[in-house]
XYZ file of C-alpha atoms in Angstrom:
591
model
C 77.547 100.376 59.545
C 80.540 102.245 61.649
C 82.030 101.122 65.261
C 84.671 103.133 67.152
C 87.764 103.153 65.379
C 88.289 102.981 61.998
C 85.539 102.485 59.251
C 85.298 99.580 57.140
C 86.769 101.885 54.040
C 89.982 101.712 55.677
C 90.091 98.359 56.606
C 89.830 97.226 53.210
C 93.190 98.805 51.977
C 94.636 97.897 54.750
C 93.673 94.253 53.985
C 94.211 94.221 50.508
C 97.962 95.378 51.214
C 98.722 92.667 53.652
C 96.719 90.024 50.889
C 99.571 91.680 48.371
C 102.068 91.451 51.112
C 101.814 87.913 51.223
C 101.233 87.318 47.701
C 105.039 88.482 46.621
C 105.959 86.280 49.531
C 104.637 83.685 47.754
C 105.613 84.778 44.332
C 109.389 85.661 45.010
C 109.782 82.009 46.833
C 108.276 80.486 43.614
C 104.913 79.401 44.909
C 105.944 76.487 47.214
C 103.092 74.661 47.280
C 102.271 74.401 43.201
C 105.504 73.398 43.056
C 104.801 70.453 45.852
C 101.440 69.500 46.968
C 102.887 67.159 49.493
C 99.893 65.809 51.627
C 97.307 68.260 50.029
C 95.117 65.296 48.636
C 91.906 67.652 48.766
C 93.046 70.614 46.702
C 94.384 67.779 43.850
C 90.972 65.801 43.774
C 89.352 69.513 43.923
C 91.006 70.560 40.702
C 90.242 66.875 39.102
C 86.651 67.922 39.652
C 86.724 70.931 38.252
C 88.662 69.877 35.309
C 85.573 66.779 34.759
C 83.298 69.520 35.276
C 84.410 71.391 31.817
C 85.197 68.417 30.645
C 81.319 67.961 30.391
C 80.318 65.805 33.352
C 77.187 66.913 34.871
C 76.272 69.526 37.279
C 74.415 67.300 39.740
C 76.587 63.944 38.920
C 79.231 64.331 42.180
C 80.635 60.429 40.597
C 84.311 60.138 40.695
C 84.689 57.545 38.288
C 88.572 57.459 37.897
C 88.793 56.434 41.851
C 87.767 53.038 43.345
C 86.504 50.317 42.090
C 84.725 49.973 38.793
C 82.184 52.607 38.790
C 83.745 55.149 41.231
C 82.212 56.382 44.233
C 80.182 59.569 44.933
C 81.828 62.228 46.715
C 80.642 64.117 49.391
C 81.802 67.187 48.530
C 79.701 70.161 47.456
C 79.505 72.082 43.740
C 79.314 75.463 45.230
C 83.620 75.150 45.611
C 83.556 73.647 42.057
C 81.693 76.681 40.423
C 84.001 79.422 41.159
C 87.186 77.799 40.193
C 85.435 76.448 36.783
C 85.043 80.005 36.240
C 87.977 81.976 36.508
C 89.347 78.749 34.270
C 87.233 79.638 31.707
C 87.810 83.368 31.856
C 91.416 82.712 31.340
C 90.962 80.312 28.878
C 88.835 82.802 26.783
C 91.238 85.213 27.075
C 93.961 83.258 25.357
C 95.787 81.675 28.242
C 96.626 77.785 27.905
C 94.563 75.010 29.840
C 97.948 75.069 32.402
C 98.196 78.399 32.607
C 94.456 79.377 33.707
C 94.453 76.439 35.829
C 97.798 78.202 37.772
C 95.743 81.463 37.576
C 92.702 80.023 39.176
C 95.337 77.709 41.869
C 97.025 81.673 43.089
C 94.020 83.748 42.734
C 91.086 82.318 44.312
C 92.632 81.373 47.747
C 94.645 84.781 47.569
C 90.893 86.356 47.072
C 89.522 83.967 49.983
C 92.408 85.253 52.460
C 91.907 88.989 51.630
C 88.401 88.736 52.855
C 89.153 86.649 55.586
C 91.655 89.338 56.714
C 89.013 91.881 56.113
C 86.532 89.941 58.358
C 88.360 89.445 61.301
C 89.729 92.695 61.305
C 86.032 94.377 61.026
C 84.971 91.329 63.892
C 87.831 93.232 66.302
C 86.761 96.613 66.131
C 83.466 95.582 67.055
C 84.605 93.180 69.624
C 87.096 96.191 70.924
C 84.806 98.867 70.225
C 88.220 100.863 69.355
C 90.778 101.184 67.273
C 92.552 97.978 66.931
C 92.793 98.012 62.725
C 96.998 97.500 62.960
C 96.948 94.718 65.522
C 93.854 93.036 63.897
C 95.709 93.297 60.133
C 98.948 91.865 61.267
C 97.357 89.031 64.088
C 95.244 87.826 61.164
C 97.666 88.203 58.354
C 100.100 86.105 60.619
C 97.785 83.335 61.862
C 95.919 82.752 58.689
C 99.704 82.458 56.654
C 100.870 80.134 59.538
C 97.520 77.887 59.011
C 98.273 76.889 55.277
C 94.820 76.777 54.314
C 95.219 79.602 51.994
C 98.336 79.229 50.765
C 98.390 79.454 46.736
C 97.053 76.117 45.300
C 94.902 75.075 48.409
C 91.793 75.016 46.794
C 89.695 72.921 48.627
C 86.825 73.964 50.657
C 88.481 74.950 54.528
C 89.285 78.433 53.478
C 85.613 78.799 52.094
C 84.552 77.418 55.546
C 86.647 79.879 57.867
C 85.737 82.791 55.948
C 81.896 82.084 55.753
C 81.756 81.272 59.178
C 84.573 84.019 60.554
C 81.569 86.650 58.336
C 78.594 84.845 59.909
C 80.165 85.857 63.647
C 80.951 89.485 62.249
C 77.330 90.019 60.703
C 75.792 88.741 63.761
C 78.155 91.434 65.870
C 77.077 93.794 63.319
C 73.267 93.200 63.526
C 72.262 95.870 66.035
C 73.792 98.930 64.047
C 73.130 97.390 61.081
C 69.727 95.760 59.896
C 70.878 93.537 56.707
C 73.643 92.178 58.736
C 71.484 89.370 60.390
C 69.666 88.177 57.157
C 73.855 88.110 55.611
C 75.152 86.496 58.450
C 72.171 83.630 58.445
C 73.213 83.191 54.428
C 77.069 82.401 55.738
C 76.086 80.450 58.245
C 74.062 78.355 55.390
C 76.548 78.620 52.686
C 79.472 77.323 55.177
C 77.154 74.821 56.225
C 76.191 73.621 52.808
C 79.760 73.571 51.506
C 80.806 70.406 54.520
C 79.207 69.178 57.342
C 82.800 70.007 59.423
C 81.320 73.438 60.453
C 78.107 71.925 61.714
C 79.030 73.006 65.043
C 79.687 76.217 64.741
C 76.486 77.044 62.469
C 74.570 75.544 65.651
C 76.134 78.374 67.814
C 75.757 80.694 65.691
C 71.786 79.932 65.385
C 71.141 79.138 69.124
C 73.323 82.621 69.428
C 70.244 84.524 68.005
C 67.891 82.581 69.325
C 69.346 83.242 72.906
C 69.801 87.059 72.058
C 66.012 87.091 70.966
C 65.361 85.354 74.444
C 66.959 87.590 76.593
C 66.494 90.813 74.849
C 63.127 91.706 72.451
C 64.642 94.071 70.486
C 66.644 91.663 69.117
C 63.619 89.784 67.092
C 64.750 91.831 64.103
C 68.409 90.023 64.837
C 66.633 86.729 64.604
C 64.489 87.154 62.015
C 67.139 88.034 59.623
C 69.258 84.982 60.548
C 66.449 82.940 60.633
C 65.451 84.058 56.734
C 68.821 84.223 55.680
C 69.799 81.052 57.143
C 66.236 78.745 55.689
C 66.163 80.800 52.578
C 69.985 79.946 51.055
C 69.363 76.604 52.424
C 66.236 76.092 50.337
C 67.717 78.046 46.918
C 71.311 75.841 47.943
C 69.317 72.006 47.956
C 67.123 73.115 44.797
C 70.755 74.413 42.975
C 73.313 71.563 44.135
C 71.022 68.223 44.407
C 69.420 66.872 41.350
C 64.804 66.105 42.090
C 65.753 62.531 42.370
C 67.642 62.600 44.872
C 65.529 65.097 47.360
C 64.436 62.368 49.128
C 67.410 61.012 49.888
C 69.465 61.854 53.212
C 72.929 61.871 53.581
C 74.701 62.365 56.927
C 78.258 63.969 55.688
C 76.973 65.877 52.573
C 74.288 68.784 52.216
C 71.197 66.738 51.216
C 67.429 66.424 52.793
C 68.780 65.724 56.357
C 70.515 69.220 56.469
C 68.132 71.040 54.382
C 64.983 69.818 56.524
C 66.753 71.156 59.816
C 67.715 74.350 58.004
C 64.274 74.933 56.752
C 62.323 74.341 60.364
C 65.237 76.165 62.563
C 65.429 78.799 60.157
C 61.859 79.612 59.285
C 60.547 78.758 62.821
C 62.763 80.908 64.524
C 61.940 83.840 61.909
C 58.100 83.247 62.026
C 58.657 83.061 66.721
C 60.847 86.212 65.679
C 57.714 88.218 64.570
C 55.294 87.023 66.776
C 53.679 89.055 68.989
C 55.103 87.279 72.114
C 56.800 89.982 74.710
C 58.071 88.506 77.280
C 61.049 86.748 77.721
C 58.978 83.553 79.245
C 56.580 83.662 76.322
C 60.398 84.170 74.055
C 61.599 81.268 76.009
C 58.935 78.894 75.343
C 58.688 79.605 71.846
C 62.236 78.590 70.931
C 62.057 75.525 73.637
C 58.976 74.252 70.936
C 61.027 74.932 68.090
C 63.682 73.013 69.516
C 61.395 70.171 70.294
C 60.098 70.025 66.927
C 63.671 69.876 65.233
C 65.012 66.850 67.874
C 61.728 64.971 67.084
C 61.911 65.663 63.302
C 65.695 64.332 63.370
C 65.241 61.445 66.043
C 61.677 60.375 63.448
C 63.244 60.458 59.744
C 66.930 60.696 60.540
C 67.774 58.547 63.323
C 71.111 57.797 61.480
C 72.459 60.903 61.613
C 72.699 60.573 65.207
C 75.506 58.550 65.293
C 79.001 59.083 65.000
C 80.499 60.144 61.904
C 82.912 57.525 61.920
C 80.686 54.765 63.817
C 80.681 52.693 60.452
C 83.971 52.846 59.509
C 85.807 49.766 58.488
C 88.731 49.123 61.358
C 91.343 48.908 58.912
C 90.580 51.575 57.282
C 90.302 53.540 60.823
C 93.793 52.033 61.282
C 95.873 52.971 58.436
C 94.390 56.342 57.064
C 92.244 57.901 59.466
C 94.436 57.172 62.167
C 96.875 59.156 60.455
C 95.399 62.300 59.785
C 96.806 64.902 60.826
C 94.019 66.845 61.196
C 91.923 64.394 62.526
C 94.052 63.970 65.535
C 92.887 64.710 69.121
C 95.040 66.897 70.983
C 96.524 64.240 73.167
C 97.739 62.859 70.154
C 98.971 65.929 68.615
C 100.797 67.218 72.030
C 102.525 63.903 72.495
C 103.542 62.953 68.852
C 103.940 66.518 67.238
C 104.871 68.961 69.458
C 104.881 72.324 67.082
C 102.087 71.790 65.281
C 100.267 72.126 68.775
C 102.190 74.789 70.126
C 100.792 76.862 66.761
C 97.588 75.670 66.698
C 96.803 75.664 70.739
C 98.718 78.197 72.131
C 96.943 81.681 71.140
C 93.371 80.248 71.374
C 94.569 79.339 74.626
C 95.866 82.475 75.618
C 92.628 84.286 73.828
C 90.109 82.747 76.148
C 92.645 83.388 79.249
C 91.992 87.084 78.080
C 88.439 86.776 77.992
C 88.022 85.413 81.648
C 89.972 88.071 83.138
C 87.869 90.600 81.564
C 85.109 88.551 83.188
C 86.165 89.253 86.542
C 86.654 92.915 86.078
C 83.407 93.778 84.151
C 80.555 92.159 82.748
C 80.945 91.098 78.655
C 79.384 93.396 75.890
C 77.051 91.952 73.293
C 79.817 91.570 70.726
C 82.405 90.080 73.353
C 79.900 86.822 74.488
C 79.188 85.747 70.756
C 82.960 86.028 70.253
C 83.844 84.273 73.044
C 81.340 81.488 72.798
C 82.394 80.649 69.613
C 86.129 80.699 70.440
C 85.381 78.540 72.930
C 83.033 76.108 71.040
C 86.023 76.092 68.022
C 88.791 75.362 70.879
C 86.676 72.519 72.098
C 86.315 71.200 68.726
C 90.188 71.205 68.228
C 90.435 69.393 71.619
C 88.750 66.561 69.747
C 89.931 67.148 66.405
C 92.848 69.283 65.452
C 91.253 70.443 61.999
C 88.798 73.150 65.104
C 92.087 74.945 65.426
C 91.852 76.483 62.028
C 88.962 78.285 63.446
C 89.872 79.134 66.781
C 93.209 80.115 65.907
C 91.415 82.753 63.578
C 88.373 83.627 66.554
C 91.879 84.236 68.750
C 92.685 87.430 66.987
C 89.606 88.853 67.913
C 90.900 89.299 72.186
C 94.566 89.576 71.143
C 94.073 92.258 68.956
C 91.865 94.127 71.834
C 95.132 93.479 74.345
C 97.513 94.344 72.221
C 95.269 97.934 71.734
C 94.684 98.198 75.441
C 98.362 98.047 76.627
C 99.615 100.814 73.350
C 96.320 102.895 74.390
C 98.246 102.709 78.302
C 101.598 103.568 76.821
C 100.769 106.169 75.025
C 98.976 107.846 78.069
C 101.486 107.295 80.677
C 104.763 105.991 78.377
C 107.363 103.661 80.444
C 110.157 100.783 79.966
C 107.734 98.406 81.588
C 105.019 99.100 79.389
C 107.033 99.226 76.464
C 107.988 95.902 77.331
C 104.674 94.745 77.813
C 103.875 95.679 74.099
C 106.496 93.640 72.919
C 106.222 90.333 74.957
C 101.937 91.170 73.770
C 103.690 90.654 70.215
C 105.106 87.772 70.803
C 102.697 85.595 72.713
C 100.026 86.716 70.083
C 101.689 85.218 67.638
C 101.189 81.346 67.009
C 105.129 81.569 64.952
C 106.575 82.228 68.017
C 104.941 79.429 69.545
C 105.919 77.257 67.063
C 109.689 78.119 66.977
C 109.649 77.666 70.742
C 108.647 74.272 70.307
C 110.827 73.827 67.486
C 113.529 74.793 69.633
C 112.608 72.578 72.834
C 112.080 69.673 70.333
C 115.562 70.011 69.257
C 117.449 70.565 72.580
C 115.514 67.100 73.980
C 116.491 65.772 71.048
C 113.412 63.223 71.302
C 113.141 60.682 68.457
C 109.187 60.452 66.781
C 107.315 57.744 67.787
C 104.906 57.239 65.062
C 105.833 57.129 61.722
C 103.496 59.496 60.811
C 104.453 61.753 63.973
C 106.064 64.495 61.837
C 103.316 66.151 59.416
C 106.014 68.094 57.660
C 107.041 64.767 56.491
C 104.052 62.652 56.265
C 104.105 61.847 52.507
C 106.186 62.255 49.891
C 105.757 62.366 46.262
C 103.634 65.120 45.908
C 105.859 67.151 43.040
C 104.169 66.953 39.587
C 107.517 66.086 38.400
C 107.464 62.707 40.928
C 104.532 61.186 38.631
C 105.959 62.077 35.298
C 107.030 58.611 33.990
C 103.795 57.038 35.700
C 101.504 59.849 32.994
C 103.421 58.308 29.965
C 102.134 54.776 30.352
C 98.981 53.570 28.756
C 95.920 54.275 30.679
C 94.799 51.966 33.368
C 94.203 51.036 36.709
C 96.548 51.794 39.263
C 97.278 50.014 42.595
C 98.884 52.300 45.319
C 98.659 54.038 48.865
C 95.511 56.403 48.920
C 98.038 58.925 49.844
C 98.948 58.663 46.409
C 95.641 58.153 44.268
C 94.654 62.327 44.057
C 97.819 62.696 42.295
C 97.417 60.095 39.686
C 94.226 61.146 39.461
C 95.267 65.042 38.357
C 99.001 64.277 37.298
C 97.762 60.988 34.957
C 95.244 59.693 32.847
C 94.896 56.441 35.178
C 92.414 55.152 37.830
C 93.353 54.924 41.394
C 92.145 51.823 43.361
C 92.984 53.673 46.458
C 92.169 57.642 47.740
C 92.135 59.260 51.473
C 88.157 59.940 51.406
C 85.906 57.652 53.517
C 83.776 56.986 50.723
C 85.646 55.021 49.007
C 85.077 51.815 51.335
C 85.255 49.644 48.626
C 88.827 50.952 46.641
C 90.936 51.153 50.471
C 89.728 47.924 51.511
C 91.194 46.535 48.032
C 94.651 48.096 48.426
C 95.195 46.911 52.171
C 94.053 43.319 51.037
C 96.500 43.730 47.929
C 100.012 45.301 49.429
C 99.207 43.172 53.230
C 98.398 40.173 51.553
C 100.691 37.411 50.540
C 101.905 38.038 46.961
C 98.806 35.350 46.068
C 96.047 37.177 47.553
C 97.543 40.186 45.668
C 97.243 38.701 42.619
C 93.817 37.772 42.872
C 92.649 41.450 43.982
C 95.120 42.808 41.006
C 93.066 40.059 38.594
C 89.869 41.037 40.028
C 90.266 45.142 39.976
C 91.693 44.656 36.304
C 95.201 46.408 37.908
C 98.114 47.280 35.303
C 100.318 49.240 37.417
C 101.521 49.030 40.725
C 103.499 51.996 42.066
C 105.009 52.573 44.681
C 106.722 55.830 46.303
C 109.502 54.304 48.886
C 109.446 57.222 51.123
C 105.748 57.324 51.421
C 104.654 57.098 55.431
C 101.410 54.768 54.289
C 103.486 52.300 52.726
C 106.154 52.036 55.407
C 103.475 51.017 57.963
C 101.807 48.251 55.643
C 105.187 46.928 55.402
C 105.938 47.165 58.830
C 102.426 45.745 60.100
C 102.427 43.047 57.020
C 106.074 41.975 56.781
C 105.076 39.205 54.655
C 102.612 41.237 52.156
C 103.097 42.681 48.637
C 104.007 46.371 49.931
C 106.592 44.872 52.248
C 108.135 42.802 49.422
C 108.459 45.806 47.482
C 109.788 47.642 49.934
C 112.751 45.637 50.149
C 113.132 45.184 46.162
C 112.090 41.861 46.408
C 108.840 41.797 44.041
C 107.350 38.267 43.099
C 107.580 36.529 39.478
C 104.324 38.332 38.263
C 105.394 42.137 38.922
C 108.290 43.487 36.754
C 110.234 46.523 37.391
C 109.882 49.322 34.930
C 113.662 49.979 35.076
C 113.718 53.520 34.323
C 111.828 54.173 37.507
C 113.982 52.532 39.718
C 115.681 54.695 42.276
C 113.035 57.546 41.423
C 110.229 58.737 43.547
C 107.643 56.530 42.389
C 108.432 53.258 41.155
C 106.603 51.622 38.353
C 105.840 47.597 38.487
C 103.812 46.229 35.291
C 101.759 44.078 36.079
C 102.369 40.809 33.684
């Protein structure tokens, strides 16, 4: 398994350094974000799950009963996340650490692991999409953009790093599959595993299988490509819905969540395109009508038993709820949104992808694409059109960008080597720069500042979105007797890991039933409040005054519960847990 340039035994040092690099970072700052989760809901509710897990709750039972109303809600999430992180807890715990100190261990080491092999990946998916040498630009590119992107800092343990690197392999396998047989089958396993851990990489798992289908199509000596991917791709599938979904439940299909629906068009994509692979059909008409029947068979399968799937993933939602959380975010914001409201977090997330496919389509015009370069390209593109809709596709295209920056940055070094001058040297640098999504984001930073140009959403500012996210903020709230708490969902994954209490509200769309309470409860009239407090069996009300959420259900709801705490002014039936006030989170006790 070699391409020009370096092999994949030199890579990996050169990985694992820049993975070290950026763990002292880390280490010598005191591991920001343990020390404040901020907005980082998922990664708390991850580590709550984990911690029921060992705790003894069962391997299929995906309940989370300390959220919502009585009797919890099911999450949507998938055990395969869990598994790992439940494990290196346990290892430290048998060798002698505390509960709080193998939890930390797990928090640093497993997305530290995740971004080492991420940086490995796209550095390995470069020299094959360069076909040179471009191991230093790739190492630094990717060790840059993945730091910038958050998603693996230390204590981000939910399941988007798992996603980018599965996927970011699947693309490098599938480069790989030509020189190296296996490759297809692995890259048809990551493209199932990414796919099975959330639905959000749907899209680029399609690619990815049309991808070999297409290559199959157009050239027969890739039917070993597709056959692999096909296998790979049906058979982890299969072993994944048998693993993760208890016999009861097999027949039961669930659009946002690896269940039947997904498994069923895993199974026939996967197995049909590996039993077309070794057919005997030769031509590429014959190749062509093959896949066109597979295709067929898969829309008719999903339009006959899973017609609800079809729809939007939000088509259902409740408007307030649309409103007041998922209106808010961040990374389900469009880009219009993002570019007018926060103006760096698109200039780091938008500019480099941009400037990636820009690179692409003037290598277009000089020369046709190789092999490696289309499947890179296409799924750059696909990622940068999902970020036009959703900011949360920039985590991936950001990553794909590396792949043509890193190939520049070797081109114009290769040039300045051979004939050396002060324009060329230039060239490297400004390369540097633009290929770097920091520099993007200080530019904007910078603009932002000189226009001096006031936010114009509350929420507008993601660096500043919520507050109360230090385990030190819910302190006071953990020493009261356990019970049910009412307050912003931006709030309920921390009492849920920092407490022994229930949440009535948390920021996951299955939990219709626990939102819908708190917006009736803190917009209401003190009156209504009461009767959803009475009715939830509610002993605490807390609220964090600087918390985004809660400043827009006062605003919106001047006369409701939230607003009247706002301003101090609680009703008759609330009483102020005195040593709170002035802190981060005020307690009210209910009387």
């Amino acid at each position: 398994m070699t391409v020009q340039g370096t092999g994949w035994k030199n890579d990996l040092p050169l990985a694992l350094c820049a993975t070290l690099v950026v763990l002292a970072i880390n280490a010598v700052s005191g591991f920001p974000t343990l020390a404040n989760y901020g907005a980082d809901n998922d990664s708390m509710l991850r580590l709550v799950e984990v911690r029921d897990l060992l705790a003894g709750q069962g391997w299929f039972d995906l309940h989370q009963y300390r959220m919502g109303t009585a009797g919890g809600f099911v999450m949507h999430w998938s055990r395969l996340v869990d598994a790992p992180l439940a494990f290196l807890i346990m290892a430290f715990d048998a060798l002698g650490a505390g509960t709080a100190a193998a939890e930390r261990a797990a928090q640093i080491i497993w997305p530290t692991l995740l971004y080492g092999l991420t940086i490995f990946v796209l550095m390995r998916a470069s020299q094959r999409f360069a076909g040179t040498n471009v191991a230093m630009p790739a190492v630094i590119l990717s060790t840059a953009a993945l730091f910038f992107l958050v998603v693996y800092s230390p204590g981000v343990i939910d399941h988007h790093n798992v996603q980018l690197l599965l996927t970011a392999a699947s693309l490098w396998l599938l480069m790989e599959a030509p020189a190296w047989r296996p490759a297809a089958l692995l890259s048809g396993i990551c493209a199932g595993l990414t796919l099975a851990v959330g639905m959000e990489t749907a899209p680029y798992v399609a690619v990815l299988g049309i991808c070999a289908a297409a290559l199959f199509i157009l050239d027969d000596r890739e039917r070993f490509t597709a056959r692999g991917f096909g296998l790979g791709f049906a058979g982890i599938a299969s072993l994944v819905f048998v693993a993760t979904i208890r016999p009861a439940d097999w027949g039961v299909a669930q659009c946002d969540a690896f269940s039947s629906f997904q498994f069923a068009v895993a199974a026939l994509s996967g197995f049909g395109l590996a039993i077309a692979a070794a057919s005997a059909a030769s031509t590429a008409r014959a190749r062509l009508v093959s896949m066109l029947a597979l295709a067929a068979v898969i829309a008719a399968a999903v339009i006959v038993f899973f017609p609800q799937c079809l729809a939007s993933p939000y088509a259902g939602m409740d408007e307030r709820i649309r409103t007041y959380w998922l209106d808010d975010v961040v990374e389900a914001q469009p880009f219009w949104s993002v570019a007018i409201h926060q103006p760096k977090l698109m200039a780091a997330r938008y500019v480099t992808p941009c400037i990636a496919i820009l690179l692409i389509g003037l290598q277009l015009r000089i020369r046709r694409l190789r092999r490696e370069e289309i499947l890179a390209a296409i799924l750059l593109l696909v990622a940068f059109g999902v970020s036009l809709w959703q900011v949360r596709g920039s985590t991936f295209s950001v990553a794909f960008a590396v792949l043509p920056l890193s190939a520049w940055i070797a081109k114009i070094r290769l040039r300045a080597n051979t004939a050396p001058s002060w324009r060329l040297s230039t060239g490297i640098v400004m390369a540097w720069l633009v290929s770097l999504n920091v520099t993007w984001a200080g530019v904007a930073v910078a603009a932002q500042s000189m226009v001096q140009k006031a936010p114009q959403r509350i929420n507008s500012d993601p660096d500043h979105a919520v507050t109360c996210g230090k385990p030190g903020d819910f302190r006071e709230l953990a020493a009261k007797p356990a019970t049910t708490v009412l307050a912003s969902s931006n709030l309920g994954s921390g009492i849920l890991m920092f407490t022994g209490h229930r949440a009535l509200a948390g920021p996951y769309h299955r939990n219709i039933g626990g939102n819908l309470a708190m917006l009736d409860a803190f917009m209401g009239t003190p009156d209504a409040a009461r009767a959803v407090i009475e009715r939830e069996h509610v002993g605490l009300v807390a609220i964090c005054r600087g918390n985004t959420e809660e400043i827009s259900l006062g605003l919106d709801a001047p006369n409701g519960l939230a607003a009247a705490l706002l301003r101090g002014d609680p009703p008759t039936w609330l009483e102020l847990d005195q040593s709170t006030a002035g802190k981060p989170i005020e307690i009210y006790k209910v009387r």
